[in-house]
Amino acid sequence: MIVRNTRQRSAVSALLAEVEGFHSAQDLHAMLRNRGERIGLTTVYRTLQGLADAGEIDVMRPPGGEHLYRRCSEGHHHHLVCRACGRTVEVAGPAVETWADRVAAQHGFTDVSHTLEIFGTCPTCAP
Amino acid sequence: MIVRNTRQRSAVSALLAEVEGFHSAQDLHAMLRNRGERIGLTTVYRTLQGLADAGEIDVMRPPGGEHLYRRCSEGHHHHLVCRACGRTVEVAGPAVETWADRVAAQHGFTDVSHTLEIFGTCPTCAP
DNA sequence: GCGTTTTTGACAATCATTATCGTCTTCGCG
DNA sequence: CGCGAAGACGATAATGATTGTCAAAAACGC
């Protein structure tokens, strides 16, 4: 299976490179259509899945049900998400990374990855 | 909104009390029907949602897409999940709990909760 | 160019979850 | 014990994101 360079794949990558924050597949698809790209929803899903498998983007599964994708640039980090307004703050936790790896190793697990999300109510949304 | 005790609610709680590990809503519904309970799928979903809101059970959202529920007995813990066979190991990380709360507080977030899952390949599934 | 192989994308299918809404229970109170 | 209203139930339909299908189009090596 040789990966080929196509206009659509580039478009998705380019879009992810310039937008901030998380976006759903449908979001990204709509944006691409708005800027005149001719690309199918199916292709957006496939491309995002590919990028996620390759570790080039982050995937988040919020309680809402939609998958959110985001360019995962500088290393590994986690997210602090506001329950009310959806605002996200990046947080880094080196201690958590090593802890997770160590715990997994203790149980003999290999190829370890992890997801961590913190939910709360942000200052501006507090009643 | 007064919560009432119904046969169905008790049945779900009872089932969760005796089964091990995670089960999907549809799983639990099937089990209840098998043991002769007359209960609708809708009710199972509603009951599970209620229990989850009340913090009495754990919810996990694996990449597969189904929500998995589990009685969350002894305090807060996280899970180490095998990618291949789905086996789960409970892990506790007091340090992570406090870290998450602290980070959230630093950003002014309140009502903080978090989810953490570690994925890997368990020893028996390693090629 | 040419042929092969991958990718695309419109459309249909899937499937867990949620909404609807009429009927049935529960429970406080007399 | 019986009543009445507030909830709860549950069959069914609806929702909606994601995935499968497959013929047509594009990309790459030569």
Short mmCIF file of N, CA, C and O (backbone and C1' of nucleotides) in Angstrom, two decimals, chain D residues 4-27:
data_model
loop_
_atom_site.label_atom_id
_atom_site.label_comp_id
_atom_site.label_asym_id
_atom_site.label_seq_id
_atom_site.Cartn_x
_atom_site.Cartn_y
_atom_site.Cartn_z
P DG D 4 -59.57 10.85 42.03
"O5'" DG D 4 -58.34 11.83 41.90
"C5'" DG D 4 -57.75 12.40 43.08
"C4'" DG D 4 -56.38 12.98 42.74
"C3'" DG D 4 -56.19 13.30 41.26
"O3'" DG D 4 -55.35 14.44 41.15
"C1'" DG D 4 -54.63 11.66 41.91
P DA D 5 -55.27 15.29 39.86
"O5'" DA D 5 -53.72 15.64 39.82
"C5'" DA D 5 -53.09 16.06 41.02
"C4'" DA D 5 -51.62 15.66 41.02
"C3'" DA D 5 -50.88 16.04 39.74
"O3'" DA D 5 -49.55 16.41 40.08
"C1'" DA D 5 -50.71 13.72 40.05
P DA D 6 -48.70 17.31 39.13
"O5'" DA D 6 -47.24 16.74 39.37
"C5'" DA D 6 -46.85 16.36 40.69
"C4'" DA D 6 -45.83 15.23 40.60
"C3'" DA D 6 -44.77 15.43 39.51
"O3'" DA D 6 -43.52 15.01 40.02
"C1'" DA D 6 -45.89 13.39 39.14
P DG D 7 -42.19 15.63 39.46
"O5'" DG D 7 -41.45 14.37 38.84
"C5'" DG D 7 -42.20 13.46 38.08
"C4'" DG D 7 -41.81 12.05 38.47
"C3'" DG D 7 -40.73 11.48 37.56
"O3'" DG D 7 -39.98 10.49 38.21
"C1'" DG D 7 -42.82 10.39 37.16
P DA D 8 -38.76 9.82 37.41
"O5'" DA D 8 -39.41 8.49 36.81
"C5'" DA D 8 -39.92 7.52 37.71
"C4'" DA D 8 -40.33 6.28 36.95
"C3'" DA D 8 -39.31 5.77 35.93
"O3'" DA D 8 -39.25 4.36 36.01
"C1'" DA D 8 -41.37 6.20 34.86
P DC D 9 -38.27 3.59 35.06
"O5'" DC D 9 -39.25 3.02 33.96
"C5'" DC D 9 -40.34 2.20 34.40
"C4'" DC D 9 -41.19 1.79 33.23
"C3'" DC D 9 -40.44 1.12 32.07
"O3'" DC D 9 -41.04 -0.15 31.82
"C1'" DC D 9 -41.87 2.85 31.29
P DG D 10 -40.17 -1.21 31.02
"O5'" DG D 10 -40.63 -0.95 29.53
"C5'" DG D 10 -42.00 -1.08 29.21
"C4'" DG D 10 -42.21 -0.74 27.75
"C3'" DG D 10 -41.08 -1.22 26.82
"O3'" DG D 10 -41.66 -1.58 25.59
"C1'" DG D 10 -41.32 1.08 26.60
P DA D 11 -41.26 -2.95 24.97
"O5'" DA D 11 -41.97 -2.80 23.55
"C5'" DA D 11 -43.36 -2.53 23.51
"C4'" DA D 11 -43.70 -1.68 22.30
"C3'" DA D 11 -42.94 -2.04 21.03
"O3'" DA D 11 -43.84 -2.02 19.92
"C1'" DA D 11 -42.51 0.22 21.60
P DT D 12 -43.29 -2.36 18.46
"O5'" DT D 12 -43.00 -0.94 17.84
"C5'" DT D 12 -43.95 0.11 18.00
"C4'" DT D 12 -43.36 1.41 17.50
"C3'" DT D 12 -42.50 1.27 16.24
"O3'" DT D 12 -43.07 2.06 15.21
"C1'" DT D 12 -41.45 2.64 17.85
P DA D 13 -42.37 2.14 13.81
"O5'" DA D 13 -41.83 3.64 13.81
"C5'" DA D 13 -42.65 4.66 14.40
"C4'" DA D 13 -41.87 5.96 14.46
"C3'" DA D 13 -41.08 6.28 13.19
"O3'" DA D 13 -41.20 7.67 12.92
"C1'" DA D 13 -39.60 6.14 15.02
P DA D 14 -40.36 8.35 11.74
"O5'" DA D 14 -39.14 9.03 12.50
"C5'" DA D 14 -39.42 9.86 13.62
"C4'" DA D 14 -38.12 10.46 14.13
"C3'" DA D 14 -37.20 11.01 13.06
"O3'" DA D 14 -36.75 12.29 13.49
"C1'" DA D 14 -36.03 9.44 14.38
P DT D 15 -35.90 13.20 12.46
"O5'" DT D 15 -34.45 13.11 13.08
"C5'" DT D 15 -34.29 13.19 14.51
"C4'" DT D 15 -32.88 12.78 14.86
"C3'" DT D 15 -31.81 13.28 13.88
"O3'" DT D 15 -31.00 14.18 14.60
"C1'" DT D 15 -31.45 11.02 14.52
P DG D 16 -30.22 15.35 13.87
"O5'" DG D 16 -28.75 14.77 13.89
"C5'" DG D 16 -28.32 13.96 14.98
"C4'" DG D 16 -27.11 13.18 14.56
"C3'" DG D 16 -26.41 13.72 13.30
"O3'" DG D 16 -25.02 13.60 13.47
"C1'" DG D 16 -26.93 11.47 12.99
P DA D 17 -24.06 14.62 12.77
"O5'" DA D 17 -22.64 13.97 13.05
"C5'" DA D 17 -22.37 13.52 14.35
"C4'" DA D 17 -21.84 12.10 14.31
"C3'" DA D 17 -20.59 11.92 13.44
"O3'" DA D 17 -19.62 11.22 14.17
"C1'" DA D 17 -22.25 10.33 12.85
P DT D 18 -18.12 11.25 13.68
"O5'" DT D 18 -18.01 9.88 12.88
"C5'" DT D 18 -18.10 8.67 13.62
"C4'" DT D 18 -18.40 7.50 12.71
"C3'" DT D 18 -17.31 7.16 11.69
"O3'" DT D 18 -16.72 5.93 12.08
"C1'" DT D 18 -19.51 6.94 10.79
P DT D 19 -15.54 5.36 11.22
"O5'" DT D 19 -16.29 4.37 10.22
"C5'" DT D 19 -17.15 3.37 10.76
"C4'" DT D 19 -17.74 2.54 9.65
"C3'" DT D 19 -16.73 2.03 8.60
"O3'" DT D 19 -17.00 0.66 8.38
"C1'" DT D 19 -18.52 3.13 7.53
P DG D 20 -16.11 -0.17 7.36
"O5'" DG D 20 -17.11 -0.44 6.14
"C5'" DG D 20 -18.29 -1.19 6.38
"C4'" DG D 20 -19.08 -1.39 5.09
"C3'" DG D 20 -18.27 -1.95 3.92
"O3'" DG D 20 -19.08 -2.91 3.25
"C1'" DG D 20 -19.21 0.15 3.31
P DT D 21 -18.47 -3.70 1.99
"O5'" DT D 21 -19.00 -2.85 0.77
"C5'" DT D 21 -20.33 -2.36 0.79
"C4'" DT D 21 -20.74 -1.87 -0.59
"C3'" DT D 21 -19.89 -2.41 -1.75
"O3'" DT D 21 -20.73 -2.65 -2.86
"C1'" DT D 21 -19.77 -0.06 -1.75
P DC D 22 -20.30 -3.76 -3.95
"O5'" DC D 22 -19.98 -2.88 -5.23
"C5'" DC D 22 -20.88 -1.83 -5.58
"C4'" DC D 22 -20.18 -0.84 -6.51
"C3'" DC D 22 -19.13 -1.48 -7.43
"O3'" DC D 22 -19.21 -0.85 -8.70
"C1'" DC D 22 -18.15 0.26 -6.25
P DA D 23 -19.12 -1.79 -10.04
"O5'" DA D 23 -19.19 -0.68 -11.18
"C5'" DA D 23 -20.27 0.26 -11.19
"C4'" DA D 23 -19.74 1.67 -11.40
"C3'" DA D 23 -18.84 1.84 -12.62
"O3'" DA D 23 -19.12 3.08 -13.24
"C1'" DA D 23 -17.67 2.51 -10.70
P DA D 24 -18.49 3.46 -14.66
"O5'" DA D 24 -17.65 4.76 -14.28
"C5'" DA D 24 -18.31 5.84 -13.61
"C4'" DA D 24 -17.26 6.82 -13.12
"C3'" DA D 24 -16.25 7.25 -14.19
"O3'" DA D 24 -16.03 8.66 -14.07
"C1'" DA D 24 -15.10 6.38 -12.33
P DA D 25 -15.08 9.43 -15.09
"O5'" DA D 25 -13.87 9.85 -14.16
"C5'" DA D 25 -14.15 10.57 -12.95
"C4'" DA D 25 -12.87 10.78 -12.17
"C3'" DA D 25 -11.71 11.34 -13.00
"O3'" DA D 25 -11.08 12.37 -12.27
"C1'" DA D 25 -11.05 9.33 -11.93
P DA D 26 -9.99 13.31 -12.95
"O5'" DA D 26 -8.70 12.98 -12.09
"C5'" DA D 26 -8.81 13.02 -10.66
"C4'" DA D 26 -7.61 12.32 -10.04
"C3'" DA D 26 -6.26 12.80 -10.57
"O3'" DA D 26 -5.40 13.01 -9.47
"C1'" DA D 26 -6.41 10.45 -10.75
P DA D 27 -4.10 13.84 -9.60
"O5'" DA D 27 -3.01 12.75 -9.27
"C5'" DA D 27 -3.13 12.03 -8.04
"C4'" DA D 27 -2.11 10.90 -7.98
"C3'" DA D 27 -0.71 11.30 -8.45
"O3'" DA D 27 0.23 10.69 -7.58
"C1'" DA D 27 -1.49 9.45 -9.70
#
